[in-house]
Amino acid sequence: DAKTTQPPSMDCAEGRAANLPCNHSTISGNEYVYWYRQIHSQGPQYIIHGLKNNETNEMASLIITEDRKSSTLILPHATLRDTAVYYCIVRVNSGGSNYKLTFGKGTLLTVNP
Amino acid sequence: GAVVSQHPSRVICKSGTSVKIECRSLDFQATTMFWYRQFPKQSLMLMATSNEGSKATYEQGVEKDKFLINHASLTLSTLTVTSAHPEDSSFYICSARDWRESSEQYFGPGTRLTVT
């Protein structure tokens, strides 16, 4: 089962920041937090990932709390094309140097005009 | 970001036949590839993980004799659905990552399989 909890849906106005929360209270010290999004009938798109520090790239910012039990994905200026299901995933070590991503139900973000 | 392609994008086959889906990493060496399945209005379910040159590791409940996975090179993995049945109709998605511990995992665009 997924180790994360996300709200099932959120709305955001176009041009405003979208803040998507994720709880991962059972995360271990060496487990990364990954964020992906999936637009209908397409493969998931990588957004960002982090371990302890906050991260930022051209798509989004990832804020991880100091205790690492939760994180927030921030889309600074949401557009209509950002409407998608957003998945917060804790990457799990599956043995040796192998890792796997287990998807939960995600958050359906709807950006409204 | 890195590019992962899949072929075909959609396929229709008759019940009882086999179908092969290809997954390629176009601009990086994929030491590990993953195959997922997604039914309508559901999340992605991991089917198996394969490391280049090794046998795939299947998730619990996934029949390895039905879903044959080959990862013979650092840029290509194939999933063959053998003796397909209508209940195998689904969206099959592959993903790939390189050897680094902190590597991103990139996903292909998916293959829509319909078994009639």
CSV table of C-alpha atoms in Angstrom, one decimal, chain A residues 15-109:
chain,number,residue,atom,x,y,z
A,15,GLY,CA,-2.6,32.3,-12.2
A,16,ARG,CA,-2.6,31.6,-8.5
A,17,ALA,CA,-0.3,29.3,-6.6
A,18,ALA,CA,-1.4,25.7,-6.1
A,19,ASN,CA,-0.3,24.1,-2.9
A,20,LEU,CA,-0.8,20.4,-2.8
A,21,PRO,CA,-0.2,18.7,0.6
A,22,CYS,CA,1.0,15.2,1.3
A,23,ASN,CA,1.3,13.3,4.6
A,24,HIS,CA,4.0,10.6,4.9
A,25,SER,CA,4.3,10.1,8.6
A,26,THR,CA,5.9,6.7,8.4
A,27,ILE,CA,8.7,7.7,6.0
A,28,SER,CA,12.2,6.4,6.8
A,29,GLY,CA,15.3,8.4,6.9
A,30,ASN,CA,16.7,7.3,3.6
A,31,GLU,CA,13.4,7.4,1.6
A,32,TYR,CA,12.9,10.0,-1.0
A,33,VAL,CA,9.6,11.9,-1.7
A,34,TYR,CA,8.7,12.0,-5.4
A,35,TRP,CA,5.9,14.0,-7.1
A,36,TYR,CA,4.4,13.1,-10.4
A,37,ARG,CA,1.3,14.2,-12.3
A,38,GLN,CA,-0.8,12.4,-14.8
A,39,ILE,CA,-3.0,14.0,-17.4
A,40,HIS,CA,-5.8,11.8,-18.6
A,41,SER,CA,-4.7,8.9,-20.8
A,42,GLN,CA,-1.0,9.9,-20.6
A,43,GLY,CA,2.0,8.5,-18.8
A,44,PRO,CA,2.9,10.1,-15.5
A,45,GLN,CA,5.2,13.2,-15.8
A,46,TYR,CA,8.0,13.6,-13.3
A,47,ILE,CA,7.8,16.9,-11.4
A,48,ILE,CA,10.3,16.9,-8.6
A,49,HIS,CA,11.8,14.9,-5.8
A,50,GLY,CA,13.6,15.4,-2.5
A,51,LEU,CA,15.1,13.8,0.6
A,52,LYS,CA,15.4,16.4,3.3
A,53,ASN,CA,16.0,19.8,1.8
A,54,ASN,CA,13.5,21.9,0.0
A,55,GLU,CA,13.8,21.7,-3.8
A,56,THR,CA,12.9,23.9,-6.7
A,57,ASN,CA,13.0,23.4,-10.4
A,58,GLU,CA,11.4,25.0,-13.4
A,59,MET,CA,8.1,23.3,-12.8
A,60,ALA,CA,7.6,23.5,-9.0
A,61,SER,CA,8.9,23.8,-5.5
A,62,LEU,CA,8.9,21.0,-2.9
A,63,ILE,CA,8.7,21.9,0.7
A,64,ILE,CA,9.5,19.1,3.1
A,65,THR,CA,8.9,19.6,6.8
A,66,GLU,CA,11.8,19.3,9.2
A,67,ASP,CA,10.5,16.0,10.7
A,68,ARG,CA,9.9,14.8,7.0
A,69,LYS,CA,6.4,13.6,7.9
A,70,SER,CA,4.8,15.8,5.4
A,71,SER,CA,5.5,17.8,2.3
A,72,THR,CA,3.9,20.4,0.0
A,73,LEU,CA,4.2,20.7,-3.8
A,74,ILE,CA,3.8,24.3,-4.9
A,75,LEU,CA,3.0,25.3,-8.5
A,76,PRO,CA,3.7,29.0,-8.3
A,77,HIS,CA,1.4,30.2,-11.1
A,78,ALA,CA,-1.1,27.5,-12.1
A,79,THR,CA,-2.4,27.3,-15.6
A,80,LEU,CA,-5.3,25.4,-17.1
A,81,ARG,CA,-2.8,22.9,-18.4
A,82,ASP,CA,-1.8,22.0,-14.9
A,83,THR,CA,-5.1,20.3,-14.4
A,84,ALA,CA,-4.1,16.7,-13.6
A,85,VAL,CA,-3.9,14.0,-10.9
A,86,TYR,CA,-0.9,14.7,-8.7
A,87,TYR,CA,0.8,11.8,-7.0
A,88,CYS,CA,3.0,12.1,-3.9
A,89,ILE,CA,5.1,9.0,-3.6
A,90,VAL,CA,7.6,7.7,-1.1
A,91,ARG,CA,10.2,5.7,-2.9
A,92,VAL,CA,10.8,2.4,-1.1
A,93,ASN,CA,13.9,0.4,-1.1
A,94,SER,CA,13.0,-3.0,-2.6
A,95,GLY,CA,16.3,-4.7,-1.9
A,96,GLY,CA,19.9,-4.0,-2.6
A,97,SER,CA,20.2,-1.0,-4.8
A,98,ASN,CA,16.6,-1.5,-6.1
A,99,TYR,CA,13.9,1.0,-5.5
A,100,LYS,CA,10.2,1.2,-6.5
A,101,LEU,CA,7.5,3.8,-6.7
A,102,THR,CA,4.1,2.8,-5.4
A,103,PHE,CA,1.3,5.0,-6.6
A,104,GLY,CA,-1.7,6.0,-4.3
A,105,LYS,CA,-4.8,7.6,-5.5
A,106,GLY,CA,-3.4,11.1,-5.8
A,107,THR,CA,-5.0,14.5,-5.8
A,108,LEU,CA,-7.1,15.7,-8.7
A,109,LEU,CA,-6.1,19.3,-9.2
